[in-house]
Coordinates of C-alpha atoms in Angstrom, one line a residue:
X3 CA 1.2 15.3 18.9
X4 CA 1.6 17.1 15.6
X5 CA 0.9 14.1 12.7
X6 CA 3.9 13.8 10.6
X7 CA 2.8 13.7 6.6
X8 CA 6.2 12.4 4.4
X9 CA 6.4 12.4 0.7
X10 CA 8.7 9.8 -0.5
X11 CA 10.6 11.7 -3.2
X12 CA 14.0 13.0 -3.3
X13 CA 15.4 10.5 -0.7
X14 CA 15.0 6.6 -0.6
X15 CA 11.5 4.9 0.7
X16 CA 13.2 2.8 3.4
X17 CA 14.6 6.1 4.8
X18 CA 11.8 8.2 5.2
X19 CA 9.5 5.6 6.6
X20 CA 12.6 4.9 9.2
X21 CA 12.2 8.9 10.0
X22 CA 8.4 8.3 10.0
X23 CA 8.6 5.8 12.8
X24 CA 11.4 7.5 14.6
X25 CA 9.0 11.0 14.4
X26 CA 5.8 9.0 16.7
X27 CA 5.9 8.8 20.7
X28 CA 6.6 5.3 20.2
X29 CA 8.7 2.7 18.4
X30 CA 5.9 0.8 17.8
X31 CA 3.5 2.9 15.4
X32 CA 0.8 0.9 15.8
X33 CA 0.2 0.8 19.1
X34 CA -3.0 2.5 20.6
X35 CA -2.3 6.0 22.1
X36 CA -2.5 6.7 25.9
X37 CA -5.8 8.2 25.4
X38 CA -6.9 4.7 23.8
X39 CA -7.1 5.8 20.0
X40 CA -5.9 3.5 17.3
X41 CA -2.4 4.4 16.3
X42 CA -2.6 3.9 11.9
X43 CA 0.5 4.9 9.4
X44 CA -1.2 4.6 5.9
X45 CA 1.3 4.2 2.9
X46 CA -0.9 6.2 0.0
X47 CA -0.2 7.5 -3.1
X48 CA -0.1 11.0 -3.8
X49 CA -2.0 12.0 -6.9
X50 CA -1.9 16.1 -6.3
X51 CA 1.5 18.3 -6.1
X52 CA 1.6 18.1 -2.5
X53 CA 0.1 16.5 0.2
X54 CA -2.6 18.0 2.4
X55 CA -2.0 19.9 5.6
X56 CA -3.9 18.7 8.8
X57 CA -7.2 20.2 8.5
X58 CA -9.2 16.8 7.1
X59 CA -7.1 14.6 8.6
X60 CA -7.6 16.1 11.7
X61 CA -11.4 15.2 11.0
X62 CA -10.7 11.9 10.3
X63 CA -9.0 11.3 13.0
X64 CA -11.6 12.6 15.3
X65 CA -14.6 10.6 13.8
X66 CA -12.4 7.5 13.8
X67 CA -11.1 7.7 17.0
X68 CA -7.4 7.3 15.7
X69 CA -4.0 9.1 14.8
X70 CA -3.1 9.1 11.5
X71 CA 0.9 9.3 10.1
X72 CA 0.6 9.3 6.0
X73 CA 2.9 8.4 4.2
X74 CA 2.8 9.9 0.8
X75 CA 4.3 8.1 -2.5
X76 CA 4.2 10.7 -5.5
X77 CA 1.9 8.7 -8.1
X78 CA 5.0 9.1 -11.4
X79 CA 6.6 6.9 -9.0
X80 CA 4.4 4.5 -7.3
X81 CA 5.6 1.5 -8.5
X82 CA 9.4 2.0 -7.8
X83 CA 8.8 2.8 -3.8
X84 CA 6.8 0.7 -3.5
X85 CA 8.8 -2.4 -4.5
X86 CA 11.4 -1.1 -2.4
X87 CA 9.1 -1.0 0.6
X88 CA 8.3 -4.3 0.0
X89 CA 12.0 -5.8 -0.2
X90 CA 12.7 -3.5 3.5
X91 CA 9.7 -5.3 4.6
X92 CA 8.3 -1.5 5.9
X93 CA 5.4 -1.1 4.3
X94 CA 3.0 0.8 7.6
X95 CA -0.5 -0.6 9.0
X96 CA -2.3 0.3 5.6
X97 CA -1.1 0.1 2.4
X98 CA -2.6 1.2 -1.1
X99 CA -2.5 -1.1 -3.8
X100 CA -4.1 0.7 -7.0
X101 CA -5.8 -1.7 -9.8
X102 CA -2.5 -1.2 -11.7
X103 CA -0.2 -2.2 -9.1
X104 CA -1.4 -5.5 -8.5
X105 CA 0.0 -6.9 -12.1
X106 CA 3.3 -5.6 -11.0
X107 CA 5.5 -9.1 -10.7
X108 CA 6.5 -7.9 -6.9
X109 CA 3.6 -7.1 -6.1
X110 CA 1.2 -9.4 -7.2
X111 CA 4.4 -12.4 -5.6
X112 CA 4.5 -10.5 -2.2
X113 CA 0.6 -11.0 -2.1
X114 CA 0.4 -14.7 -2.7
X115 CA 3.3 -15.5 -0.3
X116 CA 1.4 -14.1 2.0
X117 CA 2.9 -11.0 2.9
X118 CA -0.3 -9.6 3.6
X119 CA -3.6 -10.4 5.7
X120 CA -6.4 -12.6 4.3
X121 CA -9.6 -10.3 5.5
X122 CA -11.5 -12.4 3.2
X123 CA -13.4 -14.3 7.0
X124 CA -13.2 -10.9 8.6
X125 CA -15.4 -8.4 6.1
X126 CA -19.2 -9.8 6.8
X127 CA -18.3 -8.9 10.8
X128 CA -18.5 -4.7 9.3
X129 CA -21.5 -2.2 8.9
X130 CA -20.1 -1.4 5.6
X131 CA -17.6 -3.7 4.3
X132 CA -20.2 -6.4 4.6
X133 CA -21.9 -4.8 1.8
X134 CA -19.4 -4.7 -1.1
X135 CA -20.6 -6.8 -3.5
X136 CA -19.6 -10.6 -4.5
X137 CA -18.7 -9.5 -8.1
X138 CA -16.3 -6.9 -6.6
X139 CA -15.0 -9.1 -3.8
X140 CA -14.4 -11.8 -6.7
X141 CA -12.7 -9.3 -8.9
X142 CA -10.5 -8.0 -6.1
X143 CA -9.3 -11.7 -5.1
X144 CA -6.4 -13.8 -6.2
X145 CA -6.9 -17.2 -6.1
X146 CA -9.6 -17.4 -4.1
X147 CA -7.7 -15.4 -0.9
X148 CA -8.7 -10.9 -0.7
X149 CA -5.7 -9.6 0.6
X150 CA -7.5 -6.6 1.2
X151 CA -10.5 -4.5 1.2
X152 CA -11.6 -4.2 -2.1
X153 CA -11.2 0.1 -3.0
X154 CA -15.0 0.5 -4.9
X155 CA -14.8 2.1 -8.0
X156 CA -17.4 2.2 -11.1
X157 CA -17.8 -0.2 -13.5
X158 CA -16.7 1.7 -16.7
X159 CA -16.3 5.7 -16.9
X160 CA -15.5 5.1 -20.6
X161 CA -17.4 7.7 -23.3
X162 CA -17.0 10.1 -25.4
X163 CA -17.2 14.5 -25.3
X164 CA -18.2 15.7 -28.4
X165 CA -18.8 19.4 -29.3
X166 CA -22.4 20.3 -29.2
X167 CA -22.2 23.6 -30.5
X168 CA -20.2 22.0 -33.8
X169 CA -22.8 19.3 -34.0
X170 CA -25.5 22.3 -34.5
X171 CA -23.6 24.5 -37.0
X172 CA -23.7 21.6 -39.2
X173 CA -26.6 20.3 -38.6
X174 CA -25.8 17.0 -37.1
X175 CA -27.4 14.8 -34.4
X176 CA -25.9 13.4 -31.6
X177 CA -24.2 9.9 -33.0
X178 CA -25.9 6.4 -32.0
X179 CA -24.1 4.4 -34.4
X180 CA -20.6 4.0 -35.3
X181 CA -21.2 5.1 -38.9
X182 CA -22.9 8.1 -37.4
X183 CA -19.8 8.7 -35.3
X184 CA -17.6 8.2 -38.5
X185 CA -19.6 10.9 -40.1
X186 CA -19.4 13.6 -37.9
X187 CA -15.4 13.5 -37.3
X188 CA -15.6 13.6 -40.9
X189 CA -17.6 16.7 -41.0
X190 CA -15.5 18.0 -38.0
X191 CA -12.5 17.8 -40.5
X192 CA -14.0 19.1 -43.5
X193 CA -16.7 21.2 -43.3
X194 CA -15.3 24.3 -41.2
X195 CA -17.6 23.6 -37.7
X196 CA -16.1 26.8 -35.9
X197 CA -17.1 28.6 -38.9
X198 CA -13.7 30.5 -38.8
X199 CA -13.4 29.5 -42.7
X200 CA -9.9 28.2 -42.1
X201 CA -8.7 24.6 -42.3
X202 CA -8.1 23.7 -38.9
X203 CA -10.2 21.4 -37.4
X204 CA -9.4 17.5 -36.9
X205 CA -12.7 15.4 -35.9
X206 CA -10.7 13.1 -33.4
X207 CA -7.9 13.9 -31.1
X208 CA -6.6 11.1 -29.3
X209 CA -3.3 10.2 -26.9
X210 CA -0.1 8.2 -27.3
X211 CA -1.0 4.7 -26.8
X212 CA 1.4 3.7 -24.2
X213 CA -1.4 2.4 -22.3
X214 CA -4.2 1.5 -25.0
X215 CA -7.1 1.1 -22.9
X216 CA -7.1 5.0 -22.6
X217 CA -7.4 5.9 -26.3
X218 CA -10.0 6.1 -28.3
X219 CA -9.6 2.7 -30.1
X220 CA -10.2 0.7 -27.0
X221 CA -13.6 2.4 -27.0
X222 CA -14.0 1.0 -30.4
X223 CA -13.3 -2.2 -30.2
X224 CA -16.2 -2.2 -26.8
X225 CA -18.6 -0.3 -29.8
X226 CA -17.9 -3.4 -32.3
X227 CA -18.2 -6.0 -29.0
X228 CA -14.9 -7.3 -28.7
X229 CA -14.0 -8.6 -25.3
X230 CA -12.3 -6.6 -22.6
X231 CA -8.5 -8.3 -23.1
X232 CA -9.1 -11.9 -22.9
X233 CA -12.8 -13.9 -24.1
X234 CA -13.5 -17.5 -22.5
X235 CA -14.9 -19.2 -25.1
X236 CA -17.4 -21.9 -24.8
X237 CA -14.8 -24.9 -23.9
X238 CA -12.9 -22.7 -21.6
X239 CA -10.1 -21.7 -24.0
X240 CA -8.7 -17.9 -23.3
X241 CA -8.5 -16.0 -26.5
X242 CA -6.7 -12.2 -26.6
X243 CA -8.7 -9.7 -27.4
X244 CA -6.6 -8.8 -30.5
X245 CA -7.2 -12.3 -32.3
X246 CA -11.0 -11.8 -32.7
X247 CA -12.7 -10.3 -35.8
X248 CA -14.4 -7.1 -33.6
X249 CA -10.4 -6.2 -32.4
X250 CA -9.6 -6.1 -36.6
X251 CA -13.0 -4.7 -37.2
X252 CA -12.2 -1.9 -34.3
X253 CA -8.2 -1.5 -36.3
X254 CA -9.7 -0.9 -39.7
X255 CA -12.5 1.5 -38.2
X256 CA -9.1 3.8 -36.6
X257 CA -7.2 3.0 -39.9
X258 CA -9.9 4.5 -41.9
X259 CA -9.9 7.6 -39.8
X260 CA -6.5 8.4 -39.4
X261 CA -6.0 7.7 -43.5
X262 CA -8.6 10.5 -44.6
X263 CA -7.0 12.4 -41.7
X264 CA -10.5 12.2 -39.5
X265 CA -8.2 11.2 -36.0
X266 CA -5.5 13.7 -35.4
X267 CA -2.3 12.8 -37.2
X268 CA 0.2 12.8 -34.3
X269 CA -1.7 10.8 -32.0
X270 CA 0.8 8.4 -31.5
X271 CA 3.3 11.2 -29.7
X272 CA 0.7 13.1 -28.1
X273 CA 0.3 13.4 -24.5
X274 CA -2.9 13.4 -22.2
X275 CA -2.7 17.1 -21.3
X276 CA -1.6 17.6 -24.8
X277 CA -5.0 16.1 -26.0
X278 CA -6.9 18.3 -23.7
X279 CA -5.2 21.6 -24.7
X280 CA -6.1 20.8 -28.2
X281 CA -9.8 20.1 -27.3
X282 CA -10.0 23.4 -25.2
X283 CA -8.5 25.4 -28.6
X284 CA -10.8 23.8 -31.1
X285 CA -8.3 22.0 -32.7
X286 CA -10.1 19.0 -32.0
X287 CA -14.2 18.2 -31.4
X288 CA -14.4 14.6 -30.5
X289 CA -12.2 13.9 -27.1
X290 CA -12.0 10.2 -25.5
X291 CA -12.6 10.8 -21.9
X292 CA -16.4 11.3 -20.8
X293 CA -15.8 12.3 -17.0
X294 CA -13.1 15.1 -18.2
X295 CA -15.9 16.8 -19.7
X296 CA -15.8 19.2 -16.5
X297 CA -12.2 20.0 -16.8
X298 CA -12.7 20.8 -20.3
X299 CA -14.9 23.2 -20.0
X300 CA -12.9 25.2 -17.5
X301 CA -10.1 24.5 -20.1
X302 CA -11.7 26.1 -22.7
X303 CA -13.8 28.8 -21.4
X304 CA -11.5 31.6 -21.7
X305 CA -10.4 30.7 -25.1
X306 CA -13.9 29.4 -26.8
X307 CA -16.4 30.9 -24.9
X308 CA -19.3 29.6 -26.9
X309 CA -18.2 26.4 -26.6
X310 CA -21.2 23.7 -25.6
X311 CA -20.3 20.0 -24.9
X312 CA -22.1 17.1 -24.6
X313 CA -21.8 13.8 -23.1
X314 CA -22.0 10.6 -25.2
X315 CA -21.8 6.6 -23.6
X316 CA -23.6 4.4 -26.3
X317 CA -22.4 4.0 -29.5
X318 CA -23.6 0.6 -31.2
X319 CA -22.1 -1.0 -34.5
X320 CA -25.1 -0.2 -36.3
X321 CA -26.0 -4.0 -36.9
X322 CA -27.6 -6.0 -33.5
X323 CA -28.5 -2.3 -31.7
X324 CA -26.4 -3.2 -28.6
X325 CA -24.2 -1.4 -26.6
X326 CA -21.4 -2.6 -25.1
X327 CA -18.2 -0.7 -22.9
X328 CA -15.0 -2.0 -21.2
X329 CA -14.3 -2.2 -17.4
X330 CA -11.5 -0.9 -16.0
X331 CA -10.6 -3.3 -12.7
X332 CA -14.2 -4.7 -13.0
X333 CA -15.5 -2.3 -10.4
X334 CA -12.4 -2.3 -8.4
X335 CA -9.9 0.8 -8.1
X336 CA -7.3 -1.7 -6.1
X337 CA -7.1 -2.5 -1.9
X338 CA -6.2 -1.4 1.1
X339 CA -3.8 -4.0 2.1
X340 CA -2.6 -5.1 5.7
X341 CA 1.2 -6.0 5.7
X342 CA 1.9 -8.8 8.2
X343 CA 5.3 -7.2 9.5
X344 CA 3.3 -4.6 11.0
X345 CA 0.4 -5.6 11.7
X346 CA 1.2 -8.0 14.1
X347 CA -2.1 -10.1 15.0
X348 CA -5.9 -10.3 14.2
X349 CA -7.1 -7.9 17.3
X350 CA -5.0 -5.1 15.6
X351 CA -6.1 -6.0 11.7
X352 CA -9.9 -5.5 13.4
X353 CA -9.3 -2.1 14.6
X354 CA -7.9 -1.3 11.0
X355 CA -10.8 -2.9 9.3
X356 CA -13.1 -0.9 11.6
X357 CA -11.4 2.2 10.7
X358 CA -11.7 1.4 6.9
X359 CA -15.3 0.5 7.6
X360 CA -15.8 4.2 9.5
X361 CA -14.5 5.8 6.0
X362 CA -17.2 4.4 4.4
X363 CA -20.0 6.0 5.9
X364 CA -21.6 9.0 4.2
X365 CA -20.1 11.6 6.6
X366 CA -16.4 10.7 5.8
X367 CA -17.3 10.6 2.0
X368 CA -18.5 14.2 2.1
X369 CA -15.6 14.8 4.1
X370 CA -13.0 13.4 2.2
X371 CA -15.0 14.9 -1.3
X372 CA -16.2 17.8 -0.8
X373 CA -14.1 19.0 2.7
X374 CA -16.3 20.5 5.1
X375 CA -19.1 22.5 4.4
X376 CA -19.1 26.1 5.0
X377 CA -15.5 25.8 4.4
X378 CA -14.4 24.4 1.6
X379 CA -18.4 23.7 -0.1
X380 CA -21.8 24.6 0.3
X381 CA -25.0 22.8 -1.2
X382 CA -27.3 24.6 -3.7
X383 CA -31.2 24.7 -3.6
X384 CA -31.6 21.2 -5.5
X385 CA -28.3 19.7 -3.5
X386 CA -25.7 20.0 -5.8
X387 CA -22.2 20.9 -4.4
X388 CA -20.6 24.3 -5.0
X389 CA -17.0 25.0 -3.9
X390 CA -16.6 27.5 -1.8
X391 CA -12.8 28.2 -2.5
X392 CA -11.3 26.0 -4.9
X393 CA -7.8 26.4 -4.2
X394 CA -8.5 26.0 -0.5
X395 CA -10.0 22.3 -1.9
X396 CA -7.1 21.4 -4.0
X397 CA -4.5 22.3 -1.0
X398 CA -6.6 21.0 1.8
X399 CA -9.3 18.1 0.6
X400 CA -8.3 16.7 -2.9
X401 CA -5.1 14.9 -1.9
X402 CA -7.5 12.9 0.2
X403 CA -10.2 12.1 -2.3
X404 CA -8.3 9.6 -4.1
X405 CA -8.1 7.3 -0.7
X406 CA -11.8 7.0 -0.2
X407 CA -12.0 3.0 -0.2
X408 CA -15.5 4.1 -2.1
X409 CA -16.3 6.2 -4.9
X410 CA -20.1 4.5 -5.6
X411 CA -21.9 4.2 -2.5
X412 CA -22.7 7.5 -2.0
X413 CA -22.2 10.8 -4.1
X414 CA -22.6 14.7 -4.4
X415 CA -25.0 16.3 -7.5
X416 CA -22.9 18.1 -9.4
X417 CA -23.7 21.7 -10.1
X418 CA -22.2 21.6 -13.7
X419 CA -25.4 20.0 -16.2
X420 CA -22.9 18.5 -18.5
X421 CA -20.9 16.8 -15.7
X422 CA -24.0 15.7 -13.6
X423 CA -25.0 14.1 -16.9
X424 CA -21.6 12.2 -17.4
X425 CA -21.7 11.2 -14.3
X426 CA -25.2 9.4 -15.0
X427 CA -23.9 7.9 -17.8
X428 CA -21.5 6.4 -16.0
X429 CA -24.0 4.6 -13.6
X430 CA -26.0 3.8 -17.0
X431 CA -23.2 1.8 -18.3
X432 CA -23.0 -0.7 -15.5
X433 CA -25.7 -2.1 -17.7
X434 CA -24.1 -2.8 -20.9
X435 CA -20.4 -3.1 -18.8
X436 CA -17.8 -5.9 -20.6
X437 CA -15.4 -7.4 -17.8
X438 CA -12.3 -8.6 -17.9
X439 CA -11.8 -12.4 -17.2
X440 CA -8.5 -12.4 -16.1
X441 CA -9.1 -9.6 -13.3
X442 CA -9.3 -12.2 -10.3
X443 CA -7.0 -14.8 -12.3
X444 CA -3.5 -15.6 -11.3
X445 CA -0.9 -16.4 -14.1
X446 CA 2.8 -16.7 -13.3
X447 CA 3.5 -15.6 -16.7
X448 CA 2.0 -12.7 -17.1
X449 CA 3.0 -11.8 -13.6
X450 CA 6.4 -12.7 -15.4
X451 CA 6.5 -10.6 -18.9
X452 CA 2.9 -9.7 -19.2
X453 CA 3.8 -6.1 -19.4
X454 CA 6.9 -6.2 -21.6
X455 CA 5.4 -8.7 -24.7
X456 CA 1.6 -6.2 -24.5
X457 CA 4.0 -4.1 -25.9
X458 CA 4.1 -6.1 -29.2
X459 CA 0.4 -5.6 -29.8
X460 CA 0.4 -2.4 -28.6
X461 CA 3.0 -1.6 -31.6
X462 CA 1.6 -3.2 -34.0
X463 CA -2.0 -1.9 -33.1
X464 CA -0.6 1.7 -34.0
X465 CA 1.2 0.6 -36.7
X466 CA -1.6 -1.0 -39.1
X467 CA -3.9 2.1 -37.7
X468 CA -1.0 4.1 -39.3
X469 CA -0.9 2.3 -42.3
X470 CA 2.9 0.8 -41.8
X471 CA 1.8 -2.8 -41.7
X472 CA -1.0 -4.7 -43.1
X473 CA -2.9 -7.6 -41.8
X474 CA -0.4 -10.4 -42.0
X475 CA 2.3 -8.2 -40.4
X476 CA -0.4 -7.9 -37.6
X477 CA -1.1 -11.5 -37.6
X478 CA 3.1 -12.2 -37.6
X479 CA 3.0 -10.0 -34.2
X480 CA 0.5 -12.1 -32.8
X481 CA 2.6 -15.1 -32.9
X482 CA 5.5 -13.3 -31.8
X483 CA 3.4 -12.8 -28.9
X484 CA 1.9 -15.6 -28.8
X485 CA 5.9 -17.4 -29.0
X486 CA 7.3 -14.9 -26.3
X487 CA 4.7 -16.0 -23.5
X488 CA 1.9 -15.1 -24.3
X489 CA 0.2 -19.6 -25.3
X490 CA 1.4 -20.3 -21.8
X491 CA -0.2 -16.5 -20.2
X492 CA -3.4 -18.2 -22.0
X493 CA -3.2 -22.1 -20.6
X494 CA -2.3 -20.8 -17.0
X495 CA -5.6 -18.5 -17.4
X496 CA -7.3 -21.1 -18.6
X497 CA -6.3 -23.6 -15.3
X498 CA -6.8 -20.8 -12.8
X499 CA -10.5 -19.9 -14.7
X500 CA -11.5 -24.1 -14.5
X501 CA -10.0 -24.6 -10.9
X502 CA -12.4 -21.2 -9.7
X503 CA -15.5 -22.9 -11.4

């Protein structure tokens, strides 16, 4: 039977996964096959233009010993589908749940009344599931339950690119220090890097902060040690990141940029791809976003051939030496969830746990990374990978790569130097890594209007950088915050954090 692959867009969720169903030999999808293989639908997001055609899954299916039906949700709309699925109750055998997704109100509700399986018994039984770590287990949980197998990601990909071949034209260093960072986006501004003897250079570009923890301020704030959104202080009492001195040191540190016109003066309007473009042109020579260093490159080739770029993880504060960098999900990219309406009792939740547990061993990482090799890859001399046809990968294998339930345990070497070396760095900062408290913490009212009052600090975080408010029109945003939810967001963190302890 040919597998059926859907993309939930143009049409309602609840209709495509009734024209899923109706597409398999049987009624019930998750019944074995006549030839005894395990019958799976997988509800997945869709991070590429379109999903893939059969030629991995047809691999995965073989080394599994099952028949897959994806259903694909485009990622721009994840969020909407996906509460729809859950209020049809037809969610498949697997669903993904990104990090993201589980703060959603319906989401994080439909876990904890139990809409899904509790696999938290079930994982030491597995090869491979046994092994994710307790940290990761605890940061995937909710209240003491894992509705899910935890989807292993790194600890924190944060870090900066920074133009090499500027840094040598004016005789700079790579930056340690935060002062030595403030220097050279000042000479990046000033002092004509490209040598072109025009005006046109800006040291940092940076995104709009719709989502902070992506812009080049919430690096700052890990360089000055501020905690990653909440801090437990000693007597148990959750603080917000934004009411400690490092948050207003980290502020001031982006105000004094964007005032001498060192960070890129639309930053506040400018989009992700926007940022990049600017980078690749030489618009720009310090870009917030250490694992894009590969795609940068590739950006900029045709336009700056001599461009050189360079990696950069630790930045201190200049004062106590250490380095410190946020996590995003605490080592956690979300789970694969089990939805009780279709998975109907524990023998069938095994077989999809064993399946999950058969994707993590290293042949179904290569497969699902790299494609198959002769094909889509082949390994150099010293082992790193080498694409073969790269638009064969992007139609056939990279849909798939984002649903490996494990990006850490094992890995290719890649054959770019400057991305083989971000990609160490991002290993290296496991050991300097600031969690967030609150990631295995349940609070009703954040679950509630957590999203819609971080807006308020969001704001006023870009305002004071931009000058439009000072510090007490800061501090009057906090308690607006503070008034709107945000005390009780803190006490029910703090109950959840003393009843886990």
């Amino acid at each position: 039977m040919k597998k059926k692959m859907l993309v939930t867009a143009g049409i309602g969720l609840l209709s495509i996964l009734a024209l899923s169903a109706c597409g398999n030999d049987s009624s019930d999808t998750s019944a074995d096959t006549e030839d005894g293989k395990t019958r799976i639908t997988w509800l997945n997001i869709l991070h590429t233009a379109s999903p893939p055609n059969d030629t991995i899954v047809d691999k995965i299916e073989e080394k599994t010993n099952s028949e897959l039906t994806f259903n694909w949700i485009p990622d721009a709309s994840k969020e909407e589908r996906l509460t729809t699925a859950l209020a049809s109750n037809e969610l498949g055998d697997i669903v993904t749940l990104q990090i993201a997704m589980l703060k959603n109100s319906s989401v994080r509700n439909a876990l904890k009344s139990g809409v899904f399986w509790d696999v938290s018994d079930y994982l030491a039984d597995y090869k491979n599931l046994s092994k994710i770590s307790e940290d990761r287990i605890e940061a995937a949980s909710i209240d003491g339950a894992l509705y899910g197998v935890p989807m292993q990601k790194d600890y924190a990909r944060a870090g900066l690119v920074i133009r090499k071949d500027w840094l040598d034209n004016l005789g700079l260093e790579v930056p340690d220090t935060l002062d030595e960072l403030y220097e050279v986006a000042k000479q990046f501004t000033e002092n004509d890097p490209d040598g072109n003897g025009v005006d046109d250079t800006v040291g940092f570009g940076d995104r709009a902060p719709s989502d902070i923890r992506y812009t080049s301020f919430k690096l700052f704030t890990s360089y000055y040690g501020a905690p990653n959104g909440w801090k437990v202080e000693s007597n148990g009492q959750f603080t917000p990141e934004f009411d400690t001195d490092e948050y207003m040191k980290a502020m001031n540190f982006s105000r004094d940029l964007f005032e001498n016109g060192y960070l890129a003066q639309d930053f506040a309007v400018t989009q992700k791809t926007d940022q990049q473009e600017q980078f690749a042109q030489g618009k720009t020579g310090i870009y917030t976003g250490m694992i894009d260093i590969k795609n940068l490159k590739n950006m900029g080739k045709d336009i700056q051939p001599e461009m050189e770029l360079v990696p950069v993880n630790k930045i201190s504060d200049g004062e106590d030496g250490d380095y410190h960098v946020w996590s995003e999900g605490n080592g956690v990219g979300g789970l694969l969830a089990f939805p009780k309406s279709s998975v109907k009792d524990e023998a069938q939740l095994k077989k999809l746990l064993q399946f999950v547990d058969d994707l993590l061993e290293e042949d179904m990482y290569k497969l699902m990374t790299g494609g198959i090799e002769g094909t889509h890859y082949q390994l150099q001399e010293d082992g790193a990978i080498e694409y073969i046809d790269m638009d064969l990968w992007q139609q056939e294998v990279q849909p798939l790569s984002s649903s490996r339930p494990s990006e850490v345990t094992f890995s290719f070497k890649d054959a770019d130097p400057e991305k083989e070396l971000s990609n160490q760095l991002v290993k290296e900062n496991e050991q300097f890594v600031v969690l967030d408290p609150t990631v295995p913490l349940d609070s009703e009212k954040n679950n509630e209007v957590g999203s819609e009052i971080e807006k308020i600090m969001i704001d006023a975080t870009v305002q004071y950088i931009m000058g439009q408010i000072d510090e007490d029109g800061f501090k009057q945003a906090i308690s607006n915050w503070r008034a709107q939810g945000g005390d009780q967001i803190a006490e029910e963190y703090e109950e959840a954090y003393k009843a886990a302890q």
